[in-house]
Coordinates of C-alpha atoms in Angstrom, one line a residue:
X55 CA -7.4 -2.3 -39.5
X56 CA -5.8 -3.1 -42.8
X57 CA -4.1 -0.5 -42.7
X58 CA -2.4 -0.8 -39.2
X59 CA -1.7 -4.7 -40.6
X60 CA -0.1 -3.5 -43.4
X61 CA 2.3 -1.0 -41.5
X62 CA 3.1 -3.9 -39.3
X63 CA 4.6 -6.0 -42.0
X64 CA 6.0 -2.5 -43.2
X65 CA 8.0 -2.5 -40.3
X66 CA 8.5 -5.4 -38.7
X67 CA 11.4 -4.4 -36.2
X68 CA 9.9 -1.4 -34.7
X69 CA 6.8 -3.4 -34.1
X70 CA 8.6 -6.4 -32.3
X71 CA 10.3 -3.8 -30.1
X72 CA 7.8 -1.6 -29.3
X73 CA 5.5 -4.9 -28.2
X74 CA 8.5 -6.1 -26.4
X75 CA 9.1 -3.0 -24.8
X76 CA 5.2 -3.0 -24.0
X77 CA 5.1 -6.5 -22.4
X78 CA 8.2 -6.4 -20.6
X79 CA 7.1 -3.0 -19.1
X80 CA 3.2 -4.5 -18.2
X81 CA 5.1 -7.6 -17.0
X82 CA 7.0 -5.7 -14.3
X83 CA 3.9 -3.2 -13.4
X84 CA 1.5 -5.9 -13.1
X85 CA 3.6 -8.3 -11.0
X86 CA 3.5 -5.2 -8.3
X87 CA 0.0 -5.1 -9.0
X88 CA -0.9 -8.9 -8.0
X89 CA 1.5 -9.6 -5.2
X90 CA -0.3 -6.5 -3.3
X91 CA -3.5 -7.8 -5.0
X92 CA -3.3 -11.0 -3.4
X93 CA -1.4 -10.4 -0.7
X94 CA -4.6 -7.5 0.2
X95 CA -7.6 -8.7 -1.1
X96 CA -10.8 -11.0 -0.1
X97 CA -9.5 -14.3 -1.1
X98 CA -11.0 -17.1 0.4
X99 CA -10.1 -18.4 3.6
X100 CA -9.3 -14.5 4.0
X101 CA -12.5 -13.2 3.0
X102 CA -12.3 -10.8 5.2
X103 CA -9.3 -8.7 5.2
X104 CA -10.5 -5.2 4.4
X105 CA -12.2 -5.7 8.4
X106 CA -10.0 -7.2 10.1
X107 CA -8.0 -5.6 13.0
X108 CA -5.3 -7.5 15.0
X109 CA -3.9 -7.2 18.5
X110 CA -0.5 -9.2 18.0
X111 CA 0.9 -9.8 21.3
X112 CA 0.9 -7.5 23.7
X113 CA 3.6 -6.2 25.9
X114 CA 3.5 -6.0 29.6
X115 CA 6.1 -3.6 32.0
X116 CA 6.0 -2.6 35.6
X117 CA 4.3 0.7 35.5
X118 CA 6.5 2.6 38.5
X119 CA 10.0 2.6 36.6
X120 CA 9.2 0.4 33.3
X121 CA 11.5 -2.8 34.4
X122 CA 9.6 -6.6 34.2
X123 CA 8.5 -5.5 30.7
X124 CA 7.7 -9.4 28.7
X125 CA 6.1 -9.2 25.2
X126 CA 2.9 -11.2 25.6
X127 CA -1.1 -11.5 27.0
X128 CA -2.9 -14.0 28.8
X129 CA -6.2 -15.3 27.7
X130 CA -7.7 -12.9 30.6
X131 CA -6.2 -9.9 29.6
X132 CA -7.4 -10.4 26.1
X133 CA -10.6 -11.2 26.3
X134 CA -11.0 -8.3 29.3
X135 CA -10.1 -5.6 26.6
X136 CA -11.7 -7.3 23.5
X137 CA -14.8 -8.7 25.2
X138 CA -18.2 -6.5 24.7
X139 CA -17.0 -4.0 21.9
X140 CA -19.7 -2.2 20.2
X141 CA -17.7 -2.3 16.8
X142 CA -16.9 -5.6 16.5
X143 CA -18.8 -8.3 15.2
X144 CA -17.4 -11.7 15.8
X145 CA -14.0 -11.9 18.2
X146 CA -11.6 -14.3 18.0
X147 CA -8.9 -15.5 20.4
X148 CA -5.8 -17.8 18.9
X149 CA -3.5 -19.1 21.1
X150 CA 0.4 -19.4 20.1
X151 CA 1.0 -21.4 16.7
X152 CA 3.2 -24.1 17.1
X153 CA 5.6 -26.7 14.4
X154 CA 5.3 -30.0 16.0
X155 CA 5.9 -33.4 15.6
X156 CA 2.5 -34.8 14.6
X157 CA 1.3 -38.3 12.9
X158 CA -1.0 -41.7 12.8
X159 CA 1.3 -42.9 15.9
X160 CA 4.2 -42.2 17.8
X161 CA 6.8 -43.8 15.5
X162 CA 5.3 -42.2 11.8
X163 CA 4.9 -38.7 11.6
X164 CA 6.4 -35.0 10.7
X165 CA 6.9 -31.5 12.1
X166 CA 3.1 -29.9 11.1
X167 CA 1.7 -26.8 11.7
X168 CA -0.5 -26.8 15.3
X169 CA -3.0 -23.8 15.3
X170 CA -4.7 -23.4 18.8
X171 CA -8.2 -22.2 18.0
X172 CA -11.6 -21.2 19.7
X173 CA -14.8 -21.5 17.6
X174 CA -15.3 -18.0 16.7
X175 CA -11.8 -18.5 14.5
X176 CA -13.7 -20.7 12.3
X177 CA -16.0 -17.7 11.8
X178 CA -13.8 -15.4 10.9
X179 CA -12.0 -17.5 8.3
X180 CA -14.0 -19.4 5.3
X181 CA -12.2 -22.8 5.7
X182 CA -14.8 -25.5 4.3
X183 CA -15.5 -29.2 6.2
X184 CA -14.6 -31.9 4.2
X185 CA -15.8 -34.9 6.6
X186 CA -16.9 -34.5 9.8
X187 CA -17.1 -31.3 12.1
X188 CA -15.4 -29.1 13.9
X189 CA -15.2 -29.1 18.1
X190 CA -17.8 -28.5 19.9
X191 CA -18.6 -25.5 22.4
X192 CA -18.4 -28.4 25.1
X193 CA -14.9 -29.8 23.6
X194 CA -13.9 -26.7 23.6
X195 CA -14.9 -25.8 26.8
X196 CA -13.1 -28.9 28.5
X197 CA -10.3 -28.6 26.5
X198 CA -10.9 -32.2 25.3
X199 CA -8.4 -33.9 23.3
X200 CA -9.7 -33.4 19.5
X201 CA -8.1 -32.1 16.8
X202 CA -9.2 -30.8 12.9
X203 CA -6.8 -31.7 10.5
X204 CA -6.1 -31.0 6.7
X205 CA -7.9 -33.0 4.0
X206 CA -3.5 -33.9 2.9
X207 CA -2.8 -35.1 6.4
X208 CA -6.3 -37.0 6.7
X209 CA -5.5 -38.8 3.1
X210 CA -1.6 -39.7 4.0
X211 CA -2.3 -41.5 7.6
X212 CA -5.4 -42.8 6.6
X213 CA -6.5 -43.0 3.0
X214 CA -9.8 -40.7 2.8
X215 CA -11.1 -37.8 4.8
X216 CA -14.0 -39.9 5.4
X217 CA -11.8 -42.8 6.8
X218 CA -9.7 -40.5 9.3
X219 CA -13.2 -39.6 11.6
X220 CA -13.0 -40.9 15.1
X221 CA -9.3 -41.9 14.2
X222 CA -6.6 -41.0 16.9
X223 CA -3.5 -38.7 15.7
X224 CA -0.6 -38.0 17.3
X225 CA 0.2 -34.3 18.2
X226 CA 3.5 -34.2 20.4
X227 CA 3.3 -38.1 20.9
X228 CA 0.0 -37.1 22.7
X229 CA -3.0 -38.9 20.9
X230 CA -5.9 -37.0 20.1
X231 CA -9.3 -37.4 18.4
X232 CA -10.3 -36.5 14.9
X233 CA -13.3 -34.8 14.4
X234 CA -13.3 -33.0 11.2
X235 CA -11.2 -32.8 8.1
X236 CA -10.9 -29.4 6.6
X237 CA -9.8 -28.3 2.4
X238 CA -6.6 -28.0 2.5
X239 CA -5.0 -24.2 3.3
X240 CA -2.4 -22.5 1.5
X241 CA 0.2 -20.9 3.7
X242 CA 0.2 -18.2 1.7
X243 CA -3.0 -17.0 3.7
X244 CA -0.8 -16.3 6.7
X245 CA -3.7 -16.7 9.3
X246 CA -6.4 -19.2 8.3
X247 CA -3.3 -21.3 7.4
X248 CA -3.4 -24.7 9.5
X249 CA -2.3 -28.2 9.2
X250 CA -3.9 -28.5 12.5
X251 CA -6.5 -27.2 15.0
X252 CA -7.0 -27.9 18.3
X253 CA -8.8 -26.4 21.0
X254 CA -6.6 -24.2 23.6
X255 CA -7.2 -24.2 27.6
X256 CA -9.0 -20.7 28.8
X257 CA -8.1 -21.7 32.2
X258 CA -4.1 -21.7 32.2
X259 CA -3.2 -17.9 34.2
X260 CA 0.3 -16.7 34.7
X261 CA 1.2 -15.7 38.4
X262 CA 3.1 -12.9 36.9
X263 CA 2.7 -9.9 36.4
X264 CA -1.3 -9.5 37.3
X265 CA -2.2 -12.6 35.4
X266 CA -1.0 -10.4 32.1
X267 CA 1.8 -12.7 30.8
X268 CA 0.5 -15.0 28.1
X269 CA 0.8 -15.9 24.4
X270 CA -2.5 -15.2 22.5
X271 CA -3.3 -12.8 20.0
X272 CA -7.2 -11.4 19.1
X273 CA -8.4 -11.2 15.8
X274 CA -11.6 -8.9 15.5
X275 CA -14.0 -8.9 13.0
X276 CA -15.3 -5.0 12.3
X277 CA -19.3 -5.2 12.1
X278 CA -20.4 -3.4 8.6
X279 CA -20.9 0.8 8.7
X280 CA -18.2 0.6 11.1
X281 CA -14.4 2.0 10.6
X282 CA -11.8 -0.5 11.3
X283 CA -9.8 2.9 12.7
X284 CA -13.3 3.6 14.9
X285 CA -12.7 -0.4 15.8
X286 CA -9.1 0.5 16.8
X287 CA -10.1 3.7 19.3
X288 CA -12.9 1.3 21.0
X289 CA -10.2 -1.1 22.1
X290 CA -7.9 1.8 23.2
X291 CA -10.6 2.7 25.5
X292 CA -11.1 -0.7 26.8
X293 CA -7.6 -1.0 27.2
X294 CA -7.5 2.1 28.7
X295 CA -10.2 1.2 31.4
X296 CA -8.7 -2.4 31.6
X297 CA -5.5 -0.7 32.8
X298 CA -6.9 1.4 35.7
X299 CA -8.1 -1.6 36.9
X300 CA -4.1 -2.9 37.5
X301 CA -2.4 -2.2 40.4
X302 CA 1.7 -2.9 39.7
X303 CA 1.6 -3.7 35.6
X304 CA 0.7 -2.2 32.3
X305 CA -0.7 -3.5 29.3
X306 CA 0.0 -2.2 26.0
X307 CA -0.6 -3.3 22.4
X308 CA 1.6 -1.5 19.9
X309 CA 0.9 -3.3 16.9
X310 CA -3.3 -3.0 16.7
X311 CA -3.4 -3.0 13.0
X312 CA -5.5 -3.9 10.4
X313 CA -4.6 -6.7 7.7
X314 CA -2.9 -4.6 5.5
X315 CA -0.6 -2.5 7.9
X316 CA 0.3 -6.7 9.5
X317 CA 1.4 -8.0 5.9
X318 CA 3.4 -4.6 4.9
X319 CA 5.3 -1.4 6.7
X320 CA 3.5 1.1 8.3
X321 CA 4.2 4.9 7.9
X322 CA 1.8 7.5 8.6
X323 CA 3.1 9.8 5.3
X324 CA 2.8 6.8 2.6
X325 CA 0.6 3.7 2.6
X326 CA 1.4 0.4 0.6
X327 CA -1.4 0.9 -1.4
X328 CA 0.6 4.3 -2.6
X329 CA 3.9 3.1 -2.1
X330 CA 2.9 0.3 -4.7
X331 CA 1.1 3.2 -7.2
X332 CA 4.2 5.0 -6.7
X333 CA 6.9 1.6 -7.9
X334 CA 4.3 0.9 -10.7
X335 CA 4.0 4.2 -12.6
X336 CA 8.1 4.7 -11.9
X337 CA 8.1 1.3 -14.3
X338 CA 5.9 2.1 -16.4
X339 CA 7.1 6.0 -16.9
X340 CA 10.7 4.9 -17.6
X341 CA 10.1 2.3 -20.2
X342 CA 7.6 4.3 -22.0
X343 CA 10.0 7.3 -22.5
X344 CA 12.2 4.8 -24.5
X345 CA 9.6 3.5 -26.4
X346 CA 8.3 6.9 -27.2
X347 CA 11.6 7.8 -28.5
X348 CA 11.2 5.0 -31.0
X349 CA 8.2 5.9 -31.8
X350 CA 9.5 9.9 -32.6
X351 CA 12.2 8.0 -34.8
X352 CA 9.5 5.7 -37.0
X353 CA 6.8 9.3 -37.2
X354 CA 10.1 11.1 -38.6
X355 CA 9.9 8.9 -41.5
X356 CA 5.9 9.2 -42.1
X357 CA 6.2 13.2 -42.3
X358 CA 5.6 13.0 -46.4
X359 CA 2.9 10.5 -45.9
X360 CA 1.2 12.9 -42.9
X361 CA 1.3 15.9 -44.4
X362 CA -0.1 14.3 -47.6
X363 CA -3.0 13.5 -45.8
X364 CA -3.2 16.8 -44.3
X365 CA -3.0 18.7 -47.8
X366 CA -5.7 16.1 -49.0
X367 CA -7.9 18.0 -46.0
X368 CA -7.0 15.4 -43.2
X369 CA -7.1 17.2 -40.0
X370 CA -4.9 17.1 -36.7
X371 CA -7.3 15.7 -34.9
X372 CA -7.9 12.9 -37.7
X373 CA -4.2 12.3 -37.8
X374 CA -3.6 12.2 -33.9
X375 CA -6.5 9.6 -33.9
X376 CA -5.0 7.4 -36.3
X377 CA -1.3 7.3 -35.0
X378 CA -3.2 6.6 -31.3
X379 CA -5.2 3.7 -32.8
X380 CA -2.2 2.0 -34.5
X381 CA -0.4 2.0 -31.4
X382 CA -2.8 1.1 -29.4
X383 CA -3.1 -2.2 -31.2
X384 CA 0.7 -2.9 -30.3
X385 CA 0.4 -1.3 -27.0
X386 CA -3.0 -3.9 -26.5
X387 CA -0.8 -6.9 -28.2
X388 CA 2.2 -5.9 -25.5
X389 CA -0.6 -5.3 -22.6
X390 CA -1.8 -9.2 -23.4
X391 CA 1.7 -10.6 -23.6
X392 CA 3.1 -8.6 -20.7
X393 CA 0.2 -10.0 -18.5
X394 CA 0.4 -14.2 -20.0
X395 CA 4.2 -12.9 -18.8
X396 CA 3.1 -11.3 -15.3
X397 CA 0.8 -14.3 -14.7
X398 CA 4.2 -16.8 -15.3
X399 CA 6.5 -14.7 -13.6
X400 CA 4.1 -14.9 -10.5
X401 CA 3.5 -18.5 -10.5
X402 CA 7.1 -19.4 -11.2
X403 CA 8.5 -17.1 -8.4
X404 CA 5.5 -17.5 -6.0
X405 CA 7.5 -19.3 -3.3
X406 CA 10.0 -16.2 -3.4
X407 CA 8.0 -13.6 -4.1
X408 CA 4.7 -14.4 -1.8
X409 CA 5.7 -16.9 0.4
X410 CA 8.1 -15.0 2.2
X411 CA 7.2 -15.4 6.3
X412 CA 4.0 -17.7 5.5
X413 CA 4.2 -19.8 9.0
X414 CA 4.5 -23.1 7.0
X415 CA 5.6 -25.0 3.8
X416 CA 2.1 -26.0 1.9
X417 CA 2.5 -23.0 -0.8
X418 CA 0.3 -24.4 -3.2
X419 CA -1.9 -22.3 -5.0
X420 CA -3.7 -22.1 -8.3
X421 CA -2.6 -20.5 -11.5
X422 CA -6.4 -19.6 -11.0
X423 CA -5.5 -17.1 -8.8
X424 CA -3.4 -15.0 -10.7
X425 CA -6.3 -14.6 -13.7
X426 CA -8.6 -12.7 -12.1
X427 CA -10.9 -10.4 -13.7
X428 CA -9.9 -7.6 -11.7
X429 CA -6.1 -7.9 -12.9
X430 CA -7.7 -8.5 -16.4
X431 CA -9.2 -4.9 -16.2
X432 CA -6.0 -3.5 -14.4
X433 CA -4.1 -4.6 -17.7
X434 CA -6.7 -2.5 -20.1
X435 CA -6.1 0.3 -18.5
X436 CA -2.6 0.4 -17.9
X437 CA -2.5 -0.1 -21.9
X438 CA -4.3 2.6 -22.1
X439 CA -2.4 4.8 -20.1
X440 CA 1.1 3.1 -21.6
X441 CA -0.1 4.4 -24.7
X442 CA -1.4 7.7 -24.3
X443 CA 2.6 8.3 -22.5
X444 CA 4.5 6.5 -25.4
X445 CA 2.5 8.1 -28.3
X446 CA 1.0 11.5 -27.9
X447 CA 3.8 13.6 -27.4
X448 CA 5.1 12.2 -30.9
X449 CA 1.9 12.2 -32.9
X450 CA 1.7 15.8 -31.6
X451 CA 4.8 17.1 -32.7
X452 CA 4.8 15.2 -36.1
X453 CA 0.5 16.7 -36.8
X454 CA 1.9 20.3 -35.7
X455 CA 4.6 20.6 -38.8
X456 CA 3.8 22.9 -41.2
X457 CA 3.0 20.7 -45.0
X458 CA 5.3 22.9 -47.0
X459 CA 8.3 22.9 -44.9
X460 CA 8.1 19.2 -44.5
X461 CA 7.7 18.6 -48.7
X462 CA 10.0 20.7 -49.3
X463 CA 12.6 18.0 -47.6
X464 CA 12.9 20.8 -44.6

């Protein structure tokens, strides 16, 4: 260790650049990293992703010559193809999501976020009670005029969570009940976010097309030891057998995906997971070729002192081990910056660089989120493997040079 501080302060510039180079490059990797991280992973409300599948909306056509077709599905269309499925554990029906003007009374209030919900939605998603509860089966049921609202709502109209219970609140000028005040929810969670829930009516149909037209959307939950893709050919089947039933429409549902095919692209030759792998070792690869060349350039002036060693009985493997570790304690110095870096870069661009199509505008989230030990490891071993790229070809070629031809000034 002395000796790796003492070639520091030897050479002050190639270590500033070559930790430089390190951070900048483990900024860029790790920034890919996290925003498919956290835009993928179990992260409460979502603390379910990696089972969810969705239906979106549905799509509906006249099934003699295709014409009539209206992107949408009724309650009972929904819940005939999603109802009784061996693979899924909980089911949830949403109706549509609406921005409306919500507040203490008629005259006070501000477009919000309206999430029309049944009570297997609060299931599916982890969003805690602060004060009261949510609607009943009954309220539900009757469609009754309560609503759940966010802690932020709860304290601006009426002081305390506590103190908004039993209080009316305006929802499109139409007063309704409050029941229950939840944590807030970032909109960065794209489904469990809310700034209000109310109960939807099961009993609205449309005289259209079969009963099919609609606006809801099914969320299911995949019960453990099953696929979600073994979830997905279970409600092709229903649909299928839901469709035989219809005399003059079709139902379709084109977008059944899971979580992570809804928040990215879906192709069936590259996945996001690999398309991400792919953008991260691209950045990481380029930079370390430049830094490697440095690193050729600063082993070029250490051939005396390397083959001294070697003609003192020092062998290659001795000397590859020692250029390796004094890198690696720049590469590890560059990892640590790089991620401080990554972690900054995230939270300072978070609005741009998550919140892009989150349904509303409460985007704030923790700096907690980014330091996560998961992202912690990541960082280790993309040192690692920064290293290995930037310094082993080097080390190699400078080990392999015969000790006469390089004292001899060859």
């Amino acid at each position: 260790m002395k000796q790796i501080i003492a070639l520091i302060r030897q050479n002050p510039f190639f270590s500033v650049v070559s930790v430089v180079g390190t951070a900048v490059s483990i900024t860029f990797v790790m920034a890919v990293y996290m925003v498919y991280d956290i835009q993928t992973a179990n992260i409460a409300p979502e603390s379910h992703r990696d089972r969810m599948v969705y239906s979106s909306y549905g799509y509906t056509y006249r099934t003699s010559n295709h014409s009539d077709s209206n992107t949408g599905m009724s309650y009972q269309a929904a819940s005939a193809v999603f109802q009784n499925l061996p693979g899924a554990e909980v089911v949830a029906y949403t109706g549509p999501t609406y921005i409306r003007y919500c507040g203490a009374s008629p005259e006070k209030g501000m477009r919000r976020t309206v999430r029309q919900v049944d009570l297997n939605y609060w299931q599916v998603y982890d969003i805690p009670l602060v004060a009261g509860r949510l609607f009943s089966a009954e309220e539900f049921d009757a469609c009754r005029d309560v609503v759940v609202i966010g802690e932020q709502l709860a304290r601006e109209a009426f002081g305390s969570a506590e103190a908004a219970i039993g209080k009316n609140y305006f929802v499109n000028f139409s007063p309704k009940r409050i029941v229950g005040v939840t944590k807030d929810v970032s909109s960065l969670f794209t489904f469990a976010y809310g700034e209000l829930w109310i109960p939807y009516s099961t009993q609205k149909t449309s005289l259209y097309s079969e009963g099919l037209r609609g606006d809801f959307e099914v969320m299911a939950l995949v019960k453990p030891g099953v696929s979600k893709e073994e979830l997905k050919r279970q409600i092709e089947q229903s649909l299928a057998r839901f469709n035989e039933t219809l005399t003059e429409y079709t139902l379709e549902l084109p977008d059944l995906s899971t979580y992570t095919e809804r928040q990215f692209f879906r192709s069936d030759t590259m996945t996001p997971a690999v398309t991400c792998i792919l953008l991260g070792l691209i950045l990481l690869i380029v930079p370390a070729i430049n830094v490697s060349g440095l690193i050729s350039s600063q082993m070029s002036r250490r051939m005396s002192e390397l083959s001294v060693r070697k003609a003192y009985g020092a062998s290659r493997s001795i000397l590859m081990m020692q250029l390796l570790r004094e890198n690696l304690v720049l590469a590890f110095l560059g990892a640590l910056l790089g991620f401080v870096f990554s972690c900054l870069f995230l939270w300072l661009g978070k609005d741009w660089m998550l919140g892009e199509g989150a349904p509303g505008s409460n985007f704030d989230v923790s700096i907690w989120l980014f330091l996560r030990p998961t992202v912690f490891l990541a960082v280790l071993a993309v040192c690692l493997l920064f290293n290995l790229l930037s310094v082993f070809i080097p080390a190699w070629h400078a080990t392999r040079r015969p000790i006469a031809e390089v004292l001899g000034g060859e």
